[in-house]
XYZ file of C-alpha atoms in Angstrom:
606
model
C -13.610 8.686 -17.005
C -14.285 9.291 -13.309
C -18.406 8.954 -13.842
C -17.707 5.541 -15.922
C -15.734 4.583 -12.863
C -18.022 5.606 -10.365
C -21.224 3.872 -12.266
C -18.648 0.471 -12.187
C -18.225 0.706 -8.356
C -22.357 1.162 -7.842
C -23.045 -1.568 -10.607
C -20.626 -4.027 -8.603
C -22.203 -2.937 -5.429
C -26.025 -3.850 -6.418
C -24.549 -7.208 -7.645
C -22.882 -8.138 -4.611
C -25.773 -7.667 -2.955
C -27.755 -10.524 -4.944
C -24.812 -13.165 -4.850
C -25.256 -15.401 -1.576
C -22.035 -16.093 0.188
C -21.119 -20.169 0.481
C -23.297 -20.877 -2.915
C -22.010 -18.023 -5.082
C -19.038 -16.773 -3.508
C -16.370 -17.870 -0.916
C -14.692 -15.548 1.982
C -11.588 -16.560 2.870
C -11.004 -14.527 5.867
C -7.120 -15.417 6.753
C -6.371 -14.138 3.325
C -9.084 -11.280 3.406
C -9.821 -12.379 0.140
C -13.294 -13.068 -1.771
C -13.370 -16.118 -4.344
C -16.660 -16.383 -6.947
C -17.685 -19.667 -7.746
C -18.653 -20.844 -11.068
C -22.146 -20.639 -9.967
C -21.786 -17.177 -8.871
C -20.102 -16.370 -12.083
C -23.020 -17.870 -14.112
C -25.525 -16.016 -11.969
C -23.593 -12.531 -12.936
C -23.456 -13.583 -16.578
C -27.339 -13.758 -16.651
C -27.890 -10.511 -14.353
C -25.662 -8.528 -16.679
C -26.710 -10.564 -19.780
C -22.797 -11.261 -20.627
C -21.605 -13.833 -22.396
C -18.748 -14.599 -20.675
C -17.769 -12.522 -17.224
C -14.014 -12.583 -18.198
C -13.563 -11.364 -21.474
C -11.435 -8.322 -21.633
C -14.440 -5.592 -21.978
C -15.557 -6.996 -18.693
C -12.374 -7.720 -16.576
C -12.967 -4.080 -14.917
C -16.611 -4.617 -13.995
C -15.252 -8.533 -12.352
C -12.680 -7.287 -10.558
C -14.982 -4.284 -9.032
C -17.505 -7.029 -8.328
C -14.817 -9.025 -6.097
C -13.980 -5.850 -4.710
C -17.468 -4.728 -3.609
C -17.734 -8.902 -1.966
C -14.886 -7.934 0.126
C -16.377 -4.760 1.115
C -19.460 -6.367 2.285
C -18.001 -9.831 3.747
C -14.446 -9.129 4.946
C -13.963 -5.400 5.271
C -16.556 -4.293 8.505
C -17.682 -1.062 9.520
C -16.463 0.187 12.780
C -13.906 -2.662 13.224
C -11.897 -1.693 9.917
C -12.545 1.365 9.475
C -15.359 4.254 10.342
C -17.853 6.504 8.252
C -17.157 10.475 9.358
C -18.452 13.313 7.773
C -19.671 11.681 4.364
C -15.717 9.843 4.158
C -14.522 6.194 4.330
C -11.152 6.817 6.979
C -9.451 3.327 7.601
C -8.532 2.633 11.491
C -5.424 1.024 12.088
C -6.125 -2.354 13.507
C -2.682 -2.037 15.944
C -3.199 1.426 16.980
C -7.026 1.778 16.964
C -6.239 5.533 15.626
C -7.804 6.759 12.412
C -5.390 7.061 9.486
C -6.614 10.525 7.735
C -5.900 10.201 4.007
C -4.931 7.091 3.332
C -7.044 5.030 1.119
C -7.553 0.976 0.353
C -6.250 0.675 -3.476
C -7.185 -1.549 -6.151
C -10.761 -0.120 -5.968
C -11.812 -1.778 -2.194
C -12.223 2.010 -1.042
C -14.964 2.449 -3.740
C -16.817 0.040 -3.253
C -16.776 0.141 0.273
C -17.843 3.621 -0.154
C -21.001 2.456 -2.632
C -21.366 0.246 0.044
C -21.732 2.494 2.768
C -23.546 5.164 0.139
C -21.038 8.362 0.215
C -19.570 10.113 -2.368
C -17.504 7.795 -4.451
C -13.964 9.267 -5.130
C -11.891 8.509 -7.838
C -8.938 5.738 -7.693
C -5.516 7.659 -6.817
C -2.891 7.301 -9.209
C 0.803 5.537 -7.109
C 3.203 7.935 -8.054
C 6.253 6.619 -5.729
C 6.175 3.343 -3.287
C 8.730 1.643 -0.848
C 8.057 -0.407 1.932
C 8.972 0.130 5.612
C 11.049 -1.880 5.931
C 13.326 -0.336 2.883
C 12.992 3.218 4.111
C 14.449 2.342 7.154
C 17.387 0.989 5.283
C 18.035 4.508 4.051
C 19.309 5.380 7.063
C 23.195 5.185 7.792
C 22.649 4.320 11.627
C 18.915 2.426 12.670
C 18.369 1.979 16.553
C 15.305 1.928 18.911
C 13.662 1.732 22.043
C 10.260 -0.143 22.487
C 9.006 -2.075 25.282
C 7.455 -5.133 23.498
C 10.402 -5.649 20.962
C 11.059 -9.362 22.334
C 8.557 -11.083 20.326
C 9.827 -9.509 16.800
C 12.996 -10.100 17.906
C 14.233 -12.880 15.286
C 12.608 -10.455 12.514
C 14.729 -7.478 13.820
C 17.839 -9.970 13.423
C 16.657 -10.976 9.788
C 15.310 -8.154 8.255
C 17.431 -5.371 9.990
C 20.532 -7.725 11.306
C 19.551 -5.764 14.500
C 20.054 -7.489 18.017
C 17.593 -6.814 20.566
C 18.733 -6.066 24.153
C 16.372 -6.809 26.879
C 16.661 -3.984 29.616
C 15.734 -4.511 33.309
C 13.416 -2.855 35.007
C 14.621 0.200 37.542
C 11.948 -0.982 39.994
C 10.680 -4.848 40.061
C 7.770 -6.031 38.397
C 4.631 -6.748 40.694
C 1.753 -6.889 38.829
C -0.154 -10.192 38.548
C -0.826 -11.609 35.326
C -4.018 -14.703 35.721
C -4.469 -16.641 32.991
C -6.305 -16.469 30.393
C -10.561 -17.012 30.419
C -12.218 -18.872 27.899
C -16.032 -18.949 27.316
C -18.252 -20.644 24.292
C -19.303 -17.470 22.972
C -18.986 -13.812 22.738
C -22.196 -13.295 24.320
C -20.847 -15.222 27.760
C -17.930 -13.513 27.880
C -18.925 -9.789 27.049
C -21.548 -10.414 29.848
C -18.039 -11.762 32.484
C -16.362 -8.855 31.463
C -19.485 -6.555 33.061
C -19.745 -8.454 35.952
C -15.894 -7.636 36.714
C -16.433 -4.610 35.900
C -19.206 -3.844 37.936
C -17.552 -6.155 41.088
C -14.499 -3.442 41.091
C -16.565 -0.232 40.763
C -18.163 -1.213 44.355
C -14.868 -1.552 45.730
C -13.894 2.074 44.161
C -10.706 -0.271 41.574
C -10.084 1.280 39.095
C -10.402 -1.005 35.961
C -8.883 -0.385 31.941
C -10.981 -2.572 29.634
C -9.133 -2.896 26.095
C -10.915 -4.145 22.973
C -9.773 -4.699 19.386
C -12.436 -2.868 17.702
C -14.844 0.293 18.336
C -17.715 -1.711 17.790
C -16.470 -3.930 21.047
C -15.945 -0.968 22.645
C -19.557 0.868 21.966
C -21.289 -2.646 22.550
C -19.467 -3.366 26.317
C -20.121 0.791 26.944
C -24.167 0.078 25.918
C -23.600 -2.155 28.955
C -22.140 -0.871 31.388
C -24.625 1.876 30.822
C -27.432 -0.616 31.218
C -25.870 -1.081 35.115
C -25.679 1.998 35.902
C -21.888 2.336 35.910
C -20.359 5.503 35.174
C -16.835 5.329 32.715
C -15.586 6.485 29.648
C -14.788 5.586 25.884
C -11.876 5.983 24.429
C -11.617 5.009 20.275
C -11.451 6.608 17.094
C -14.559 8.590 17.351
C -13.517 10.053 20.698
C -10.086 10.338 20.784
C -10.119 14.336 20.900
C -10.106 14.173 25.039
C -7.131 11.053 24.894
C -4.937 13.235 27.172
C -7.568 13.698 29.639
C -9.085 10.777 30.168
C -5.864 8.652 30.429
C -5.266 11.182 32.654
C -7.519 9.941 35.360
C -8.001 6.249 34.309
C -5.990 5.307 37.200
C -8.454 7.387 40.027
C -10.683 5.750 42.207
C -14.134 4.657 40.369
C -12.578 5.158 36.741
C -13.588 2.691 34.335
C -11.994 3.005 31.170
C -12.973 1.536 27.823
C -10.251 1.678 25.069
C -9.492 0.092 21.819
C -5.445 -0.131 21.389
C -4.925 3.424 21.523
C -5.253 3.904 25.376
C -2.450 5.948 26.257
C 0.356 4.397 24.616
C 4.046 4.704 26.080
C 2.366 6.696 28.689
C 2.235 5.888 32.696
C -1.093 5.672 33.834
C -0.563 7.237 37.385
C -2.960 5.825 40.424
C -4.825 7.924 42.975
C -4.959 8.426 46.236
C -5.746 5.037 48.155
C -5.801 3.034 45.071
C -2.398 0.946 45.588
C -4.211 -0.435 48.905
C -7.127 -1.519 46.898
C -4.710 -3.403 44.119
C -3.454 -0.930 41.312
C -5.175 -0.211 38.262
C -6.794 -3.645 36.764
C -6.329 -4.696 33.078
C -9.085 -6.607 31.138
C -8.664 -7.565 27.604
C -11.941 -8.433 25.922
C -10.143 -10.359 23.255
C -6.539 -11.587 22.487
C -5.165 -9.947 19.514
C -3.307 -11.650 16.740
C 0.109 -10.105 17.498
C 1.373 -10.739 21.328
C 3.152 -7.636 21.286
C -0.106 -5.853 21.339
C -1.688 -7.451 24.303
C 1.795 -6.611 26.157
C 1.320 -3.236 25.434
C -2.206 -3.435 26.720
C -0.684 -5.170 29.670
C 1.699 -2.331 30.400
C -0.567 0.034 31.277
C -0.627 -1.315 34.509
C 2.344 -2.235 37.409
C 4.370 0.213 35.935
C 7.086 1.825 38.067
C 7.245 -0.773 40.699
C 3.029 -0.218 41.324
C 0.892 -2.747 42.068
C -2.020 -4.000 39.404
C -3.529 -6.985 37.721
C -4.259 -8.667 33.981
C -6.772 -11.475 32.626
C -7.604 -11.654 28.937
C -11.250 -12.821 28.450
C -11.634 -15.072 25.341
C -14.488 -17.404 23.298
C -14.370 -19.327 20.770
C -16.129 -17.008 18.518
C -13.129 -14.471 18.744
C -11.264 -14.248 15.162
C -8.484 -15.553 16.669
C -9.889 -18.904 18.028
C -11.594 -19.341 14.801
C -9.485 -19.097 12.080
C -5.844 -20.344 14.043
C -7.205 -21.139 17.339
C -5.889 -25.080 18.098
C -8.839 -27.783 17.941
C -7.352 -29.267 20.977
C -8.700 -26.390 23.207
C -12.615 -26.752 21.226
C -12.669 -30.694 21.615
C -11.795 -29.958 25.185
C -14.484 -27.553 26.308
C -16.893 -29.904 24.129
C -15.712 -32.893 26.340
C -16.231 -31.327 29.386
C -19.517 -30.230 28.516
C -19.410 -27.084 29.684
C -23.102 -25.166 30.762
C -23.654 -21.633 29.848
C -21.905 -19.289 31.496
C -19.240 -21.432 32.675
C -15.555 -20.316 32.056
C -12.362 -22.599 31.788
C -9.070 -21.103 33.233
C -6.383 -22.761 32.964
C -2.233 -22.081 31.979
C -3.000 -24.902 29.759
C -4.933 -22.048 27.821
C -3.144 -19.283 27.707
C -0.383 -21.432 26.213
C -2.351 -22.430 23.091
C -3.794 -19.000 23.055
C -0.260 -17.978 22.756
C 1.265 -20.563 20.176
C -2.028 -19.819 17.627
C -0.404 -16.070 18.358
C 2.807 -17.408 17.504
C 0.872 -19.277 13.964
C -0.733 -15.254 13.153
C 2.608 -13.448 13.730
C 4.869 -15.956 11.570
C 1.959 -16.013 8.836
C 2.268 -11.950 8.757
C 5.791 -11.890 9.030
C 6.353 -14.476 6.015
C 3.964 -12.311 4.153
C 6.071 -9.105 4.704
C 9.216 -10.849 4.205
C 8.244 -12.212 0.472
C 6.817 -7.748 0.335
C 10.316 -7.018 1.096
C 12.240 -9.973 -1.495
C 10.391 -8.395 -3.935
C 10.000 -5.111 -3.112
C 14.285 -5.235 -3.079
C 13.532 -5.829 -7.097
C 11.814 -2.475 -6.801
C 13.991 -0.673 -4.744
C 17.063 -0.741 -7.761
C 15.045 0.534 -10.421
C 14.269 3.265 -7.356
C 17.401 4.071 -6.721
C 17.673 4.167 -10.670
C 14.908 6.471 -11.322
C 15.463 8.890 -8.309
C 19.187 9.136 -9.037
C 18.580 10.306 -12.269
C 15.740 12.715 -11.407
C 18.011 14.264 -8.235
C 21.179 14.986 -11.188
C 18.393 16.923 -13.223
C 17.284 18.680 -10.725
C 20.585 19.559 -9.466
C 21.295 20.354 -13.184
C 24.580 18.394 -12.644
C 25.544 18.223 -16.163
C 22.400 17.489 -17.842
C 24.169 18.031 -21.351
C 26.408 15.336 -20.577
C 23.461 12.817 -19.316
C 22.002 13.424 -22.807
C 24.498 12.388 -24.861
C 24.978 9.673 -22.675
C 21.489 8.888 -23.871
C 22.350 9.736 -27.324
C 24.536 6.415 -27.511
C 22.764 4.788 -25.535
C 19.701 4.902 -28.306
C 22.038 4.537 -31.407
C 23.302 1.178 -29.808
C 19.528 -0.017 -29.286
C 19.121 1.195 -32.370
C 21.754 -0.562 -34.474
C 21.217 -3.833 -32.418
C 17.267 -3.698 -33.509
C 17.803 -2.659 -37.277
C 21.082 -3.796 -38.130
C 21.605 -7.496 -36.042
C 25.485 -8.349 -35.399
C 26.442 -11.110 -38.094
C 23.736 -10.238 -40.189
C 24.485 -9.771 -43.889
C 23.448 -5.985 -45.530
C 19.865 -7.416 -47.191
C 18.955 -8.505 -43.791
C 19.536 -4.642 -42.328
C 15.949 -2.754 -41.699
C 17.183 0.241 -42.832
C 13.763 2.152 -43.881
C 12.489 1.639 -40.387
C 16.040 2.868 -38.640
C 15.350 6.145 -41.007
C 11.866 6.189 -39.860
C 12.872 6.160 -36.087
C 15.354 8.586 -36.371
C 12.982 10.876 -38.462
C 10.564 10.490 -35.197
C 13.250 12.179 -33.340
C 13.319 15.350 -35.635
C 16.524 13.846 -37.796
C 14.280 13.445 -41.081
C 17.749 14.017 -43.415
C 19.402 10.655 -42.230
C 20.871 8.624 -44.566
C 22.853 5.460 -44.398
C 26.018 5.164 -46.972
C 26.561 2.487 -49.044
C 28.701 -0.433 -47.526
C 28.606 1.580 -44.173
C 29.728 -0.961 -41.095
C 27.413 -0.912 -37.652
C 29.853 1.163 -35.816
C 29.977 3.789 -38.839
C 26.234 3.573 -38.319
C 25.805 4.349 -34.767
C 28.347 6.810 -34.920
C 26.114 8.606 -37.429
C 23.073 8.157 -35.949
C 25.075 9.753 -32.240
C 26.391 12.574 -34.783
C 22.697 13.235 -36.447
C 21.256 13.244 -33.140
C 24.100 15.687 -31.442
C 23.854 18.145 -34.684
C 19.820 18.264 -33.974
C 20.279 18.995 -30.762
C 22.609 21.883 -30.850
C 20.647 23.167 -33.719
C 17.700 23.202 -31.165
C 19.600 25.266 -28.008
C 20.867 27.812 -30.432
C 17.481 27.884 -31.873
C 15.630 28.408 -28.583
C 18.892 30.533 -26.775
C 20.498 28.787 -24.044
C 19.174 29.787 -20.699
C 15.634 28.615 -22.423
C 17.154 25.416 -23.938
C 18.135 24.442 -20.057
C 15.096 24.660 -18.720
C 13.156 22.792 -21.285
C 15.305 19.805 -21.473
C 15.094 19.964 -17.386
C 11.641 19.953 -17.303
C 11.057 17.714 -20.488
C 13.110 15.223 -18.965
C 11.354 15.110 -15.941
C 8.008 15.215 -17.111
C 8.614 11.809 -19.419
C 10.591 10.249 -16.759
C 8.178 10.710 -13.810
C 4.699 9.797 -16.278
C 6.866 6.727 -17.528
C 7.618 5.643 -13.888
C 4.238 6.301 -12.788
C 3.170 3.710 -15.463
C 5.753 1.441 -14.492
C 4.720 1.125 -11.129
C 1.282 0.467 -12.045
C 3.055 -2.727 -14.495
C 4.713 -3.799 -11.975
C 2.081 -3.913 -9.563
C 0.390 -5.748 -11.977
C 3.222 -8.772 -12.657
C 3.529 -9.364 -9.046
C 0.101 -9.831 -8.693
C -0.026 -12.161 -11.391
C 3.485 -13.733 -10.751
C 2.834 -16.378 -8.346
C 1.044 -18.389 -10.997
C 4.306 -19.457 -12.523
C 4.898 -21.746 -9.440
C 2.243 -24.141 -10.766
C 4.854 -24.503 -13.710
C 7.660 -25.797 -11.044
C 9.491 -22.184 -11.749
C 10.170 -19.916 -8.620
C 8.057 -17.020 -8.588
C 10.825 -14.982 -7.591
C 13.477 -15.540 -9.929
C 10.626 -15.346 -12.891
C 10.254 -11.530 -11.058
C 13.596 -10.428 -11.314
C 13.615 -11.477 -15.052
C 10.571 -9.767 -16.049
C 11.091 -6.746 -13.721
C 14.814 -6.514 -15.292
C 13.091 -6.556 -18.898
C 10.273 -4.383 -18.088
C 12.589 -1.875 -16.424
C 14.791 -1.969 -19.991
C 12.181 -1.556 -22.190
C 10.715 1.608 -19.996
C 14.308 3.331 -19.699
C 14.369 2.930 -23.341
C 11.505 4.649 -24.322
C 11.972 7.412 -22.423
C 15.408 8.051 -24.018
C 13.474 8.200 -27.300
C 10.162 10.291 -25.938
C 12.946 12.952 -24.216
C 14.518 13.534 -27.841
C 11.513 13.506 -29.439
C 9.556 16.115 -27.192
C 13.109 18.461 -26.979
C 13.313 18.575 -30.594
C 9.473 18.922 -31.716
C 8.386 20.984 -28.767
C 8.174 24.960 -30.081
C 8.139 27.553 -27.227
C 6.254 30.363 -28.234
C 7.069 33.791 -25.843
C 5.211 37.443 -26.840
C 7.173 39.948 -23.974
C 10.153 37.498 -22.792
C 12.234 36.836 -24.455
C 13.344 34.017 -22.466
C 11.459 31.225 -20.498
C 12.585 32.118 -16.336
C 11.200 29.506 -14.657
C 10.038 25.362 -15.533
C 6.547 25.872 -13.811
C 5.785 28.374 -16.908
C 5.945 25.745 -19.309
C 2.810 24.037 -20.089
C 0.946 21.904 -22.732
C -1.148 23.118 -25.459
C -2.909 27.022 -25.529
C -2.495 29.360 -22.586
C -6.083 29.373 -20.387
C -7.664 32.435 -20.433
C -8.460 33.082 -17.058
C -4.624 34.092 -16.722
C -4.347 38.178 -17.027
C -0.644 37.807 -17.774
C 0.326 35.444 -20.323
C 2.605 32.454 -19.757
C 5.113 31.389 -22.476
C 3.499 27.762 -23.560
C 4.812 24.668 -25.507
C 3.211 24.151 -28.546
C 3.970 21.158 -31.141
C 5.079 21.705 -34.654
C 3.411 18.358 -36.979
C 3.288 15.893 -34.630
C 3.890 12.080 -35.917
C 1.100 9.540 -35.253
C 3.380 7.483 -32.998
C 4.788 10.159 -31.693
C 3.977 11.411 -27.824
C 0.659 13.153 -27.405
C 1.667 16.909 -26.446
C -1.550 16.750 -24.096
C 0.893 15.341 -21.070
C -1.374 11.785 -21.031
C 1.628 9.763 -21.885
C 0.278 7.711 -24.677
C 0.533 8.132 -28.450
C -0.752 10.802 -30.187
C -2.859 8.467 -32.426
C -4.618 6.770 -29.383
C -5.159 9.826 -27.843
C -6.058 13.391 -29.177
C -5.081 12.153 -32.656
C -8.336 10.031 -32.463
């Protein structure tokens, strides 16, 4: 499965390649998203000599395909994440630090490692989920202390019902903020940012230079290096000496080049002489979508009453200015007619800069709130699911949750079989016996003129009898562990799939708004069914696995621990011999004893 996978991911990858972006694809880069056109789709169609892209056979290969155009168009190399030592690792775009093990889903980390050439790994399976912003609600008590919490402060009051309290400083405030620079391009500006550089290294200032990306930070260190001007680099690739060079960023001569990382909630403390010559200087290559990062960057500097200095240094090639920067501030540099080279400062600036901020942060923050509305959906079938695990393996009266689920699947049963109101040649009952022969009760039998309470008693009594049949069969110390781990292991592969459904209807979900229903409320509905129809089939795979499984011991007598239970024949590497589940016949429909979850019929059964 893995190789068929893999060959997908380099398939897409050599496609991608061949579709041109604007004719055959669109990049929506607000969204990070890539769109094909029809003509792109057409032009895949007669590549891969397909009929039609979207038929079911191919869905896999045209979603890999969209995947592997985001890889190429949106997703860039040293800006969202790096290549080190033959691995994909994702930098964090507010922290600049590398996140070690986590991985893009959906397939973008394939194809951005076909894409890149290393080994392709195989897509993880989610086996649990929550959102931040419900994990934190775990907690009885929630509290904090940042400096930049001002600008999030309506979300703290929303999401949290937190209030934020601003704190004064001990020691006044004295650094000087200038406005903001803007230059045509990125080439202009990169080259102002050297010259201010190189302007404060005469004068022995030290300067901080922060950039949103290591590639920003390699190309301004290329040069500086071209000038002769000694500093150092401080990103994801070289974060090992952090300590040490935040250390002495604030000593005469020290220029330092850092992505967001630089010494975070650390003070930055200033040589000998270097208060007379101004404080440690702050230059910010590029203004980042959320304000409370360039604050932070800010607050490197004038901290404890010292002296120091800020200016941002923008163009309108920056991300920022293109895709929510205001027109106003474009038609106005293209009115003045500004020459090459030639900077506009001005508050007027720094205010739109701010206010197409403002735009980024309440476009992310509506995105995480409509995350957390639906993620609240998720989080009570959570609670659900991890309740009931936690009582089993607490062993809080497991025999009592079981019978609990014994009535619960005679109701289901009855309501399927034998409808309320429904007259006795309308009653299913060859498929009721079938079900309940599925769950090792082969010798039920409905009476005559039997009423649907009579029946769901006897289908609770059948199912009761079986089961005490089976703990005296298998000895009672054995018994407890096998329905413990039984229970688990069809409750944790049935959530696993559930998460993966559910992943699956919210992605599709927002479709229904084109039918003038709310998204959200269509959610809940499905997610309430879904969620149903899952709880009830593991009720019936639990029964059915307790009362077919056979546990087959040679020396024990008695099965000691859960881990010793397994599927199918003992391996033979193992010099001591494990006691192992085997099945007796197993049913077509019934679930495959290899542990994959499915039928037996659709899997070894084949």
């Amino acid at each position: 499965m893995v190789e068929e996978n893999t060959e997908v991911y380099y398939k897409a990858n050599q496609i991608a390649k061949k579709l041109q972006k604007g004719f055959d694809f669109t990049i929506d880069e607000k969204h990070k998203n890539a769109v094909l056109t029809e003509n792109g789709v057409k032009k895949i169609e007669k590549i891969l000599g397909l009929k039609y892209l979207y038929d079911m056979e191919n869905i896999d290969l045209a979603h890999s395909i969209v995947e592997s155009l985001k890889a190429h168009h949106v997703f860039k190399k040293d800006i969202d994440y790096i290549v080190k030592d033959g691995e994909i690792i994702i930098v964090d775009e507010f922290t600049g630090r590398l996140m070690i093990g986590r991985r893009y889903s959906d397939g973008l980390h394939q194809a951005i490692e076909a894409k890149e050439g290393v080994q392709i790994q195989s897509e993880s399976q989610t086996l649990a989920t929550i959102t931040f912003q419900n994990y934190f609600r775990l907690y009885k008590k929630l509290a904090g202390m940042t400096g930049t919490a001002m600008t999030e402060e309506s979300e703290f009051g929303k999401i949290y019902n937190l209030e934020v309290v601003e704190i004064p400083t001990h020691r006044k405030m004295i650094r000087i903020d200038y406005p903001d620079v803007i230059y045509k391009t990125k080439k202009e500006k990169f080259t102002a940012i050297a010259n201010e550089v190189e302007q404060l290294y005469k004068i022995a200032r030290p300067v901080l230079v922060g950039t949103i990306s290591i590639e920003n930070s390699e190309l301004l260190s290329t040069m500086l290096k071209r000038r002769g001007i000694q500093h150092h680099v401080l990103n994801a690739k070289q974060h090992e000496k952090e300590a040490e060079i935040v250390a002495k960023a604030g000593q005469k001569y020290a220029v330092t080049i850092a992505t967001n990382m630089a010494g975070r909630g650390t003070d930055i403390v200033l040589g000998e002489g270097v208060v007379d010559l101004g404080g440690l200087h702050i230059i910010g290559s590029e203004r980042h979508e959320s304000r409370r990062i360039d604050n932070q960057l800010r607050g490197r500097s004038g901290r404890q009453g010292d002296p120091g200095s800020s200016r941002f240094y923008v163009s309108l090639e920056d991300d920022l200015m293109r895709l929510f920067g205001s027109d106003r501030i474009k038609s106005i540099m293209e009115r003045l007619g500004m020459e090459e080279g030639t900077p506009i400062e001005h508050s007027l600036i720094s205010r739109a800069l701010e206010n197409a901020q403002r735009k980024v942060e309440q476009y992310h923050f509506s995105i995480r709130k409509q995350i957390l509305e639906y993620d609240d959906v998720m989080n009570k079938q959570r609670e659900a699911i991890y309740g009931l695990r936690k009582r089993i393996l607490l062993g809080e009266n497991i025999e009592g949750k079981l019978y609990e689920m014994m009535e619960q699947i005679a109701q289901e049963l009855v309501d399927s079989y034998i409808p309320e109101k429904s007259r006795y040649d309308e009653w299913n009952i060859d498929s009721l016996k079938n079900e309940m022969a599925e769950m090792s009760c082969p010798n039920f039998v409905v009476p005559e003129n039997a009423k649907r309470n009579e029946i769901k008693e006897l289908i609770i009594n059948s199912l009761k009898t079986a089961y005490q049949e089976r703990k005296t069969q298998i000895g009672e110390n054995a018994f407890d562990e096998l329905q413990r781990f039984v229970m688990l292991k069809v409750i944790d592969d049935a959530w696993i799939e559930q998460l993966h459904n559910m992943d699956a209807l919210r992605e599709g979900i927002g479709l229904r708004a084109w039918g003038e229903r709310d998204p959200l409320i269509e959610y809940k509905m499905e997610a309430f069914g879904m969620f149903n129809e899952m709880m009830s089939s593991v009720r019936k795979q639990i029964f059915t696995l307790l009362f077919k499984v056979q546990i087959i011991t040679e020396k024990e007598p008695a099965i000691k621990k859960a881990r010793n239970i397994t599927y199918g024949a003992p391996e033979k590497s193992e010099a001591k011999r494990q006691p192992v589940i085997t099945s007796q016949k197993i049913g077509r429909n019934d679930p495959c004893p290899c542990g994959s979850g499915k039928k037996y019929k659709k899997c070894c059964g084949k």
